[in-house]
CSV table of N, CA and C in Angstrom, one decimal:
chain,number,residue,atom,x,y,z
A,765,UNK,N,83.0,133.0,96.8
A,765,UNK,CA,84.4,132.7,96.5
A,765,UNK,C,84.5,131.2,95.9
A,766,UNK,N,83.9,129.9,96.6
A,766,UNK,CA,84.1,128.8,96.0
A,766,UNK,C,83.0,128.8,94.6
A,767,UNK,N,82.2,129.3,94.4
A,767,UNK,CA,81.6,129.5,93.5
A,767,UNK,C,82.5,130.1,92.3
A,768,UNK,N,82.7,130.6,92.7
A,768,UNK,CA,83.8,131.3,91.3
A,768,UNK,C,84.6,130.4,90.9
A,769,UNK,N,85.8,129.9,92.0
A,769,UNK,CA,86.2,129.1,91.9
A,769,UNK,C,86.0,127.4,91.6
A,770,UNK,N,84.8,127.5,91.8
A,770,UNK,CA,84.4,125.8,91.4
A,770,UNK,C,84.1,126.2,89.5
A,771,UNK,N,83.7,126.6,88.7
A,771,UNK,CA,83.2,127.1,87.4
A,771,UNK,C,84.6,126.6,86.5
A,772,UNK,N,86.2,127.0,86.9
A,772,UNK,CA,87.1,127.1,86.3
A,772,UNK,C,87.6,125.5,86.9
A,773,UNK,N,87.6,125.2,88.1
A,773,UNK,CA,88.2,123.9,88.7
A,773,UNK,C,87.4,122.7,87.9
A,774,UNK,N,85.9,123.2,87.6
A,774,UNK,CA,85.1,121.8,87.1
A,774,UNK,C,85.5,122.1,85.4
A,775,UNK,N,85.8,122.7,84.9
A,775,UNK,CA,86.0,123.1,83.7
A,775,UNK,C,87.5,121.9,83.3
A,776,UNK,N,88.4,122.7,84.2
A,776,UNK,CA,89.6,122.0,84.1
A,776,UNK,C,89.6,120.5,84.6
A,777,UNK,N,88.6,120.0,85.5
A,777,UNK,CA,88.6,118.8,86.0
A,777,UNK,C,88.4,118.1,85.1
A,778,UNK,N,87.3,118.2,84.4
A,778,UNK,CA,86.5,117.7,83.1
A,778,UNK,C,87.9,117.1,81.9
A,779,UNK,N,88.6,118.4,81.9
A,779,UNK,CA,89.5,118.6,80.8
A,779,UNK,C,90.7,117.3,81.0
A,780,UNK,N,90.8,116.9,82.4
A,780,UNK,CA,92.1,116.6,83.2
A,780,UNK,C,91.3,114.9,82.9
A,781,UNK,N,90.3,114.5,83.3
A,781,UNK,CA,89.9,113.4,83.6
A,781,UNK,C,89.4,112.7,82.0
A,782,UNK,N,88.8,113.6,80.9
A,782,UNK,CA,89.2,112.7,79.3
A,782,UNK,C,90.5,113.2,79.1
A,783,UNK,N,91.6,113.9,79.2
A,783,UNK,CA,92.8,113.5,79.4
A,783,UNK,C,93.4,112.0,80.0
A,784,UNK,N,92.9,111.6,81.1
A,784,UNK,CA,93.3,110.5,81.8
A,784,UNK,C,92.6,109.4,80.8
A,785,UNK,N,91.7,109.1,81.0
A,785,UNK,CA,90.7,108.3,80.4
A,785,UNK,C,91.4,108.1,79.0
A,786,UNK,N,92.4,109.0,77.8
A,786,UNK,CA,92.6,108.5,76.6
A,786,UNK,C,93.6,108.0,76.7
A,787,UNK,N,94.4,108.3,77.7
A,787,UNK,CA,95.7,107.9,78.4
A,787,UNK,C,95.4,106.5,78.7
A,788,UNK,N,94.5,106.5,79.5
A,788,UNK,CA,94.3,105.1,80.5
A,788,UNK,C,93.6,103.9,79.3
């Protein structure tokens, strides 16, 4: 279950954090 779910959360984390970073 966290396996599956880690695949889509690090995906989106990734996406979230050079979001922040062009922002910041």
């Amino acid at each position: 279950i966290y396996q599956r779910e880690s695949l889509p959360m690090t995906a989106t984390g990734k996406i979230i954090r050079r979001t922040l970073r062009d922002e910041g």
